[in-house]
Short mmCIF file of C-alpha atoms in Angstrom, two decimals:
data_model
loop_
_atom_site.label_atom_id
_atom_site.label_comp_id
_atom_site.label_asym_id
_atom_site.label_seq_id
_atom_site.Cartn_x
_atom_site.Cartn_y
_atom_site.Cartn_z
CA UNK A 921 0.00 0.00 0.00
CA UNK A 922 2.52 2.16 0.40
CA UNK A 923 4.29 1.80 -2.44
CA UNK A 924 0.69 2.72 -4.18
CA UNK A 925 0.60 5.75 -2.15
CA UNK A 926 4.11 7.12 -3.07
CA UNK A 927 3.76 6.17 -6.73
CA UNK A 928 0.16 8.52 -6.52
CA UNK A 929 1.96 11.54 -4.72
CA UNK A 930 1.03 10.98 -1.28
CA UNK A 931 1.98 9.87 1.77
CA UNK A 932 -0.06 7.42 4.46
CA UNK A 933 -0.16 9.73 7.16
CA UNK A 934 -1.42 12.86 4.64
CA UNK A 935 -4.02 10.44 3.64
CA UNK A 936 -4.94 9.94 7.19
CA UNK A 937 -5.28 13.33 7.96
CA UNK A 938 -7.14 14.61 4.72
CA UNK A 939 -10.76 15.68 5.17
CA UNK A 940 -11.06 16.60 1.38
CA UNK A 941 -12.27 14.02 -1.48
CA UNK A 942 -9.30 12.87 -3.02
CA UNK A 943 -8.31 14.56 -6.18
CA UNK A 944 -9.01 12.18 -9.07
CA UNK A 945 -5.40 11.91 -9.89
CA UNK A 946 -4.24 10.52 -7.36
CA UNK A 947 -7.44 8.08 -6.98
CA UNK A 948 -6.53 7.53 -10.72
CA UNK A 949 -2.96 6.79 -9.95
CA UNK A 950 -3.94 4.04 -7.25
CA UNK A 951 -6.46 2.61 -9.06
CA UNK A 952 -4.25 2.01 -11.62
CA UNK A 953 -1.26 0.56 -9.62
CA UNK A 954 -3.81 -2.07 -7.27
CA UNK A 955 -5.23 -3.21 -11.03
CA UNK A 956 -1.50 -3.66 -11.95
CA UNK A 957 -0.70 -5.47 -9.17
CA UNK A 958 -3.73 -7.74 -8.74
CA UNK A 959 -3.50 -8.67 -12.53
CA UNK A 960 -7.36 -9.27 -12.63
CA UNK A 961 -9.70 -7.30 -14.74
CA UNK A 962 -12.60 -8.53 -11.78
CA UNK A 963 -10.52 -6.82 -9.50
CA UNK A 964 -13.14 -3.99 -9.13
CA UNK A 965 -16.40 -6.34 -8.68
CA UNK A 966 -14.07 -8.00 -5.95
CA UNK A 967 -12.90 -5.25 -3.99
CA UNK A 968 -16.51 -3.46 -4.54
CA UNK A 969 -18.25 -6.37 -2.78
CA UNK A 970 -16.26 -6.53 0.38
CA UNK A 971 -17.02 -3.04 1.55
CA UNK A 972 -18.35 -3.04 4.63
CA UNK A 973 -21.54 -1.00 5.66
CA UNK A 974 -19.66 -0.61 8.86
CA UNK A 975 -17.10 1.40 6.92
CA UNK A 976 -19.76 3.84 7.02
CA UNK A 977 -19.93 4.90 9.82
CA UNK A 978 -23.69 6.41 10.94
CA UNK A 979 -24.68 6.14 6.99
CA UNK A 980 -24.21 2.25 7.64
CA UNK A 981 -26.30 1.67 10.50
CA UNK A 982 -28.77 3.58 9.17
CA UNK A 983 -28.39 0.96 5.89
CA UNK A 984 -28.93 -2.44 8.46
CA UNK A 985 -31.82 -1.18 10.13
CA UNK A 986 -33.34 0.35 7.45
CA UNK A 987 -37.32 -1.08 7.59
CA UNK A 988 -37.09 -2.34 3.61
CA UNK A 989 -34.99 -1.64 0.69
CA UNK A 990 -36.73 1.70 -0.61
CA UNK A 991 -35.86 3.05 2.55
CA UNK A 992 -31.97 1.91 2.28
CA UNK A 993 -32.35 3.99 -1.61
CA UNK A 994 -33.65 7.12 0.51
CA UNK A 995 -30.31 6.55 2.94
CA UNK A 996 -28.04 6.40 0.06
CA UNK A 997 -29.72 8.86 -2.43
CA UNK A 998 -29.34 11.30 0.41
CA UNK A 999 -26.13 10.67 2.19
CA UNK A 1000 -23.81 8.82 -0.11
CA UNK A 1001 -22.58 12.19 -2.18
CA UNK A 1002 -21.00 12.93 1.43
CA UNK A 1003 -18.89 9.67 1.46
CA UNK A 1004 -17.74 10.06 -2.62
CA UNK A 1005 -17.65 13.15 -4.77
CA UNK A 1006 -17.27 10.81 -8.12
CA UNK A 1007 -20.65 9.22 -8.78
CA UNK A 1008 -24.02 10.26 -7.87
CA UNK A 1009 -27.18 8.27 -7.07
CA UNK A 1010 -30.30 8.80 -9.55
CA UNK A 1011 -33.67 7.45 -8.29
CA UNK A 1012 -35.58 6.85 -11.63
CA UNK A 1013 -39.45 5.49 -9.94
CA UNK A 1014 -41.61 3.16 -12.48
CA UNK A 1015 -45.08 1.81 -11.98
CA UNK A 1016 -43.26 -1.38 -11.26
CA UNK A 1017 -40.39 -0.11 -9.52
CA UNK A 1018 -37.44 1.91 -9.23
CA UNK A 1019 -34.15 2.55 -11.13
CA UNK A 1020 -31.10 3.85 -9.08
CA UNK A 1021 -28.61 5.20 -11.96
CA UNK A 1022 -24.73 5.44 -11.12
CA UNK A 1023 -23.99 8.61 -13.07
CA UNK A 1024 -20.27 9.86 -13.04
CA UNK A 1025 -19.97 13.54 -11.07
CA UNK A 1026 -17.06 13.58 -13.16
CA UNK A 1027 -14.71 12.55 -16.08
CA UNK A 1028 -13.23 9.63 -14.39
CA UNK A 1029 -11.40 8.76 -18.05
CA UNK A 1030 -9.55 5.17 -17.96
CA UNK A 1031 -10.60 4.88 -14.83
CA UNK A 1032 -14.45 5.32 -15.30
CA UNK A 1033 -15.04 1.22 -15.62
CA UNK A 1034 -13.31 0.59 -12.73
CA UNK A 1035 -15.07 2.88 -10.53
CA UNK A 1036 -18.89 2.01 -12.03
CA UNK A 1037 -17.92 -1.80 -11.31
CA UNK A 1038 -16.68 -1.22 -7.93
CA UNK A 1039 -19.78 0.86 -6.92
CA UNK A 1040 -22.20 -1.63 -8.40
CA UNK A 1041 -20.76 -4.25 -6.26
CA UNK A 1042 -20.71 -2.38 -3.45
CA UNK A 1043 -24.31 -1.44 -3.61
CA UNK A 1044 -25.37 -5.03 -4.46
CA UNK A 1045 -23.19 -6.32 -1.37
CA UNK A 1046 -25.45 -3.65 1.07
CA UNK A 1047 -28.40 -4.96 -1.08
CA UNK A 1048 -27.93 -8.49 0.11
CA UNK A 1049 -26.86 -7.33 3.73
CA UNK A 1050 -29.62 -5.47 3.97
CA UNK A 1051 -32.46 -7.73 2.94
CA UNK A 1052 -30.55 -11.03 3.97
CA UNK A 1053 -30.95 -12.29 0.38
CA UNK A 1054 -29.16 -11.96 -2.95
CA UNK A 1055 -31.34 -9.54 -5.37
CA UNK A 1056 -32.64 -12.32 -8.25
CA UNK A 1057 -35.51 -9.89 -8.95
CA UNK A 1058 -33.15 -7.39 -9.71
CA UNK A 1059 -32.06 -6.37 -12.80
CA UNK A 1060 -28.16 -4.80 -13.55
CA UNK A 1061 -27.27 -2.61 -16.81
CA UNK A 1062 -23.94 -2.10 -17.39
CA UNK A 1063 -22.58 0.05 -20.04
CA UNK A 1064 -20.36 -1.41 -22.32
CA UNK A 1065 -20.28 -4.66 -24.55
CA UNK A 1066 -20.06 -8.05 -22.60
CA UNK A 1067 -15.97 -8.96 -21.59
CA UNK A 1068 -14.87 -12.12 -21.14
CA UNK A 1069 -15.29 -12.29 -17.42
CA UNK A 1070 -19.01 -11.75 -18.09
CA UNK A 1071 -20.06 -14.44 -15.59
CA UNK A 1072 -18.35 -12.07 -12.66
CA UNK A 1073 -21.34 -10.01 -13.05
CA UNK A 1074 -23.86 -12.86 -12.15
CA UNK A 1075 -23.56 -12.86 -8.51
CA UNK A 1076 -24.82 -8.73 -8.55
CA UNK A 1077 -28.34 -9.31 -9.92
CA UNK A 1078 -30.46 -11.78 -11.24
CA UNK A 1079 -30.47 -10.32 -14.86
CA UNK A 1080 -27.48 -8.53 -16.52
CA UNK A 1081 -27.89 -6.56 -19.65
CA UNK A 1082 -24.74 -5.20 -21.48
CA UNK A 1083 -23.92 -2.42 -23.96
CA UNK A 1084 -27.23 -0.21 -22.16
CA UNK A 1085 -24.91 2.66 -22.24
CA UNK A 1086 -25.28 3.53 -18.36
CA UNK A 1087 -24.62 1.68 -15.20
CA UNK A 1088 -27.72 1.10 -13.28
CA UNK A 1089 -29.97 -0.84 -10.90
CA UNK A 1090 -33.88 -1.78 -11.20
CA UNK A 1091 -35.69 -3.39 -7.99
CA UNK A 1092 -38.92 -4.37 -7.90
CA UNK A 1093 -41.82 -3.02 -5.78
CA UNK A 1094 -42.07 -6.47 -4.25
CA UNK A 1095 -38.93 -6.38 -3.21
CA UNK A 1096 -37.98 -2.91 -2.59
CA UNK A 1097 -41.35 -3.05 0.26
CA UNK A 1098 -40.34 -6.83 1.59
CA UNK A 1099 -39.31 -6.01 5.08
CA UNK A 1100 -35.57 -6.45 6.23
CA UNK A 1101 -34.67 -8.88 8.73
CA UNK A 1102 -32.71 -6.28 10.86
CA UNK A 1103 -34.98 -3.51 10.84
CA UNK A 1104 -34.93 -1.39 14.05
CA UNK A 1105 -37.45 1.67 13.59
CA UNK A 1106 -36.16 3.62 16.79
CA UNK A 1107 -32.06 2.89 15.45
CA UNK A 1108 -33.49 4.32 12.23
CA UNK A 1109 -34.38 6.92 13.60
CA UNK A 1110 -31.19 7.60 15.40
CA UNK A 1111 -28.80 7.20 12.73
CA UNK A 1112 -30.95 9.40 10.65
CA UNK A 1113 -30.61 12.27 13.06
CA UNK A 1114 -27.04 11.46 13.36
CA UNK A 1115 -26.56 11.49 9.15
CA UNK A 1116 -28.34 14.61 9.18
CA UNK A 1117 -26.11 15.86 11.69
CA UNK A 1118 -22.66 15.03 9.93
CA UNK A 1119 -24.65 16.38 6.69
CA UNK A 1120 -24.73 20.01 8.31
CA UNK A 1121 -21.32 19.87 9.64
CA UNK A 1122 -20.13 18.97 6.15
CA UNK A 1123 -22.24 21.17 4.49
CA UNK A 1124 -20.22 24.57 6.43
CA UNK A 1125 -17.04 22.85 6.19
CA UNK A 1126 -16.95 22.43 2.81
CA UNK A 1127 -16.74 25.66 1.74
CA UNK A 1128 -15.34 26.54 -1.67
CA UNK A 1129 -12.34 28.28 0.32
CA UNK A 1130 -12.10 25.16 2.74
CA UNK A 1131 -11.82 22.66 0.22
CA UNK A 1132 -9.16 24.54 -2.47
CA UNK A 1133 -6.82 24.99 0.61
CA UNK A 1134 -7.30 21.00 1.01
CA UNK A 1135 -7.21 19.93 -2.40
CA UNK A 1136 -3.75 22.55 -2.64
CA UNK A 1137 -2.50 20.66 0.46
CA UNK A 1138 -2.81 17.34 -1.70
CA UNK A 1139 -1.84 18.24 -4.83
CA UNK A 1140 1.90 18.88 -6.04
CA UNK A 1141 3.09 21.99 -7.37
CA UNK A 1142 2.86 20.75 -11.13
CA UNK A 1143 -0.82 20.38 -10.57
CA UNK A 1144 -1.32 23.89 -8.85
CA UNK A 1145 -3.90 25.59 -11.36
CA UNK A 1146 -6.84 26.71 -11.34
CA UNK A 1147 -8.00 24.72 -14.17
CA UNK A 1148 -6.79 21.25 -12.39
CA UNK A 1149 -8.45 22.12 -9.19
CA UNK A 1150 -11.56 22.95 -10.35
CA UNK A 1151 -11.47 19.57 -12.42
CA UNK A 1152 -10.93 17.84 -9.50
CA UNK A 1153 -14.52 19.55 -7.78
CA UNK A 1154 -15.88 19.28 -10.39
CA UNK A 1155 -16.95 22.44 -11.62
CA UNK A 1156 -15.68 24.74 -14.34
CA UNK A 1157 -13.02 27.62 -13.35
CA UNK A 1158 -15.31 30.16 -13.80
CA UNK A 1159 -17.61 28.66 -11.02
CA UNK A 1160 -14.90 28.36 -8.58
CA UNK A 1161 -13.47 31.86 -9.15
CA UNK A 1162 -17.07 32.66 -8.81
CA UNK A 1163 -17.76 30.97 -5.50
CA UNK A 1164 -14.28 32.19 -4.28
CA UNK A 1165 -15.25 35.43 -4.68
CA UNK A 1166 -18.62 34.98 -3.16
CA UNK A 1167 -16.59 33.92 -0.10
CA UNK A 1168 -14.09 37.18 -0.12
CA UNK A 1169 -11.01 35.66 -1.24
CA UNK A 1170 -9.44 34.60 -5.02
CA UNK A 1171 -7.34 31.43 -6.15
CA UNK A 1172 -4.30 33.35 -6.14
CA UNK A 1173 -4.71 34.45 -2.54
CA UNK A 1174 -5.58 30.69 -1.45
CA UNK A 1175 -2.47 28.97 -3.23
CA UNK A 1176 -0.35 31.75 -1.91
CA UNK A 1177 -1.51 31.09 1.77
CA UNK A 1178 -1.00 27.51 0.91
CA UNK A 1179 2.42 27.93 -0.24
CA UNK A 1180 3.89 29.89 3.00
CA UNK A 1181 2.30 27.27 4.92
CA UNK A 1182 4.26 24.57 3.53
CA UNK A 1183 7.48 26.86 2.98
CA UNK A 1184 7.68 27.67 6.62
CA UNK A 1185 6.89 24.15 7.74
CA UNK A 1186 9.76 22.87 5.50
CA UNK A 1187 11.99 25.83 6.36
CA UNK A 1188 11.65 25.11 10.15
CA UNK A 1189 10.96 21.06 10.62
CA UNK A 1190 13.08 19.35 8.22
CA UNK A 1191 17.07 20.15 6.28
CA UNK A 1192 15.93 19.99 2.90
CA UNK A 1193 17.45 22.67 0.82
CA UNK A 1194 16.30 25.99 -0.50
CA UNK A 1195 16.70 23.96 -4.00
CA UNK A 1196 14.49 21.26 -3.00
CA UNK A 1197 11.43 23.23 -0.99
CA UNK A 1198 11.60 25.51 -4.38
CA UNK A 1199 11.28 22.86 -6.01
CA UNK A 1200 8.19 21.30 -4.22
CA UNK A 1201 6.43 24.57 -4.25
CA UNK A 1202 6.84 25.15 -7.59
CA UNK A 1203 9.41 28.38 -8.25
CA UNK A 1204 12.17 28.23 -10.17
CA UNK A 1205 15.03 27.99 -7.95
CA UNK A 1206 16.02 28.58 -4.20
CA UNK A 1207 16.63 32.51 -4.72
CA UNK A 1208 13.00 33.21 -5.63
CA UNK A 1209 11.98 30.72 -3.03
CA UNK A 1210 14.19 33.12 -0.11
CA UNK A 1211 12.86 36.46 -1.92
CA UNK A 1212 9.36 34.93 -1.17
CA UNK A 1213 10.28 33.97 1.92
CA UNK A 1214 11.38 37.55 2.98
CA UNK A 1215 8.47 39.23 1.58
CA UNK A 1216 6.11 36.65 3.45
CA UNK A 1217 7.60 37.04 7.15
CA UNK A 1218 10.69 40.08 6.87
CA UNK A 1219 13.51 37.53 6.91
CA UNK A 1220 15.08 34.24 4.58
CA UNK A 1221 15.43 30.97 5.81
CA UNK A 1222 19.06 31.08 6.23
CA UNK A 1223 18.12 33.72 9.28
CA UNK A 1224 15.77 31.64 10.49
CA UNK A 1225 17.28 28.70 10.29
CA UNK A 1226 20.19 30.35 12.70
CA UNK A 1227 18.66 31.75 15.17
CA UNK A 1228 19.32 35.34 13.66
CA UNK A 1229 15.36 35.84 12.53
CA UNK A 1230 12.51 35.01 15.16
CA UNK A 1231 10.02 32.29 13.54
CA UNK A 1232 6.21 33.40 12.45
CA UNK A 1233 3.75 32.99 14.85
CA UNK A 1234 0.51 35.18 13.41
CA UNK A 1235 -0.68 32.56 10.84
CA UNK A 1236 -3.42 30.50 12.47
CA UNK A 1237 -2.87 28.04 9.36
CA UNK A 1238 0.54 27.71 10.09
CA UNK A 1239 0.49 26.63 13.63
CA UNK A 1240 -1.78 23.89 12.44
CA UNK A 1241 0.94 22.62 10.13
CA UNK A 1242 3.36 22.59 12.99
CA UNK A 1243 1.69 20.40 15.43
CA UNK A 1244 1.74 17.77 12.79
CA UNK A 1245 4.75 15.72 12.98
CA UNK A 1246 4.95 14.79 8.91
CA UNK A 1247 5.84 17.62 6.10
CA UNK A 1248 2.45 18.57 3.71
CA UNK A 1249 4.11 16.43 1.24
CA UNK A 1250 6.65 13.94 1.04
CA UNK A 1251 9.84 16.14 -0.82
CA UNK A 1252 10.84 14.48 -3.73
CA UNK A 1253 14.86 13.85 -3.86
#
């Protein structure tokens, strides 16, 4: 795993403490290594069907005592864009019953197949969990032509179609209304309140300003534009500079704060070189790194460094950096 991580850019402790969605370039990059190194093209179906509601936290309790399936689809229609930023759930309601549609939030490019596979086994694994039987009314449509490993998609539904253009899941009225074997009305209830709860705390911290800084923390220099950030949300630039604005503050402004954060923390907790941290934070060598560095806080590393220059103690951002005891990024030698 770790060799994954280091290959994508990032290091296991970063991961641990990021509270942003993980830019797709890096999910891209360790998508693409696991596939490598399990040498299975079911690798996605497999790893999709051993997620855990558990993993869930108050989203999957509120999945295994959920009274019947159509109200596990009300759970995940509602919560689930709070656990991935990548695909979104699309109730589609019939006479007969009801399509949930896995459409892509994003351009997830080579890495679109895996992702669709992975979430249709996952949901079909909570399916079963939930209703204590595999889904043989159900029927799965999966977008592209029929592959070799076909059969792999047998144990999701009881019908597959192939080459339907869209990745998607009908249940039945029957059996979205059969009642579930662990239903608990009053832990419902609970974990409801408790989703709900998480939702609104999300909801304020994910400002647009909130999540640039965390996507900026993530990201390497090379992939510090506007244009690759706003990818990564999923909007166009010209949303994000609008919602930036909206919030009192510009791109510019946030990778700058971003970039004395990470200078300082270098600067002061590890030896790299000027050459290196430059490097890392994207300027063209270690003299317009220390000019930076002097207009930022009145003094170049070397002073600080020394002793001759007192360290910065007025940026609220920074003295979250320096209680953690890993750099923002791994340097790169």
């Amino acid at each position: 795993m770790d060799a994954l991580l280091s290959a994508a850019g990032i290091s296991g402790p970063v991961l641990a403490r990021a509270e942003e969605m993980l830019p797709l370039r890096i999910v891209r990059s360790i998508i693409v290594g696991a596939q490598r190194a399990a040498g299975r093209p079911t690798f996605a179906l497999e790893t999709g069907a051993q997620v855990q509601m558990a993993s869930h936290g108050a989203i999957g309790y509120a999945l295994s005592t959920s009274a019947n399936l159509r109200q596990t689809l009300d759970v995940l229609v509602r919560f689930m864009p709070f656990r991935s930023g990548a695909v979104q759930l699309v109730q589609q309601v019939t006479a007969d019953g009801t399509w949930l549609v896995f459409e892509p939030s994003i351009s997830l490019g080579d890495v679109r197949a895996f992702v669709l596979d992975h979430v249709a086994a996952s949901f079909s694994s909570v399916m079963a969990a939930v209703s204590g039987q595999r889904q043989r009314e159900a029927v799965l449509e999966v977008p592209w032509a029929a592959p070799a490993w076909r059969r792999a998609y047998d144990a999701l539904a009881g019908k597959v179609r192939f080459g339907t253009g869209r990745m998607a899941y009908w249940l039945p009225n029957a059996l979205l209304d059969a009642p579930c074997p662990t239903a608990a009305p009053a832990a419902f209830a609970s974990a409801w309140r408790e989703c709900e709860q998480q939702e609104r705390i999300e909801i304020a911290r994910y400002t647009a300003v909130a999540r640039v800084e965390n996507l900026l923390q993530l990201l390497g220099a090379d992939a510090w534009s506007l244009a690759e950030v706003a990818a990564s949300l999923g909007v166009s630039p010209r949303t994000l500079n609008r919602r930036l604005k909206d919030e009192g503050t510009s791109f510019q402004a946030l990778l700058d704060r971003v970039r004395r954060c990470q200078a300082l923390w270098h600067v002061r907790h590890t030896d790299a070189t000027l050459e290196q941290i430059a490097r890392e934070l994207g300027y063209h060598d270690g003299n317009n790194l220390s000019r930076a560095f002097r207009r930022w806080f009145g003094a170049v590393p070397a002073a600080m460094r020394e002793g001759r220059a007192p360290w910065p103690t007025d940026l609220s951002s920074v003295a979250e950096i320096h209680r953690q005891s890993t750099p923002p990024r791994r340097l790169r030698a």
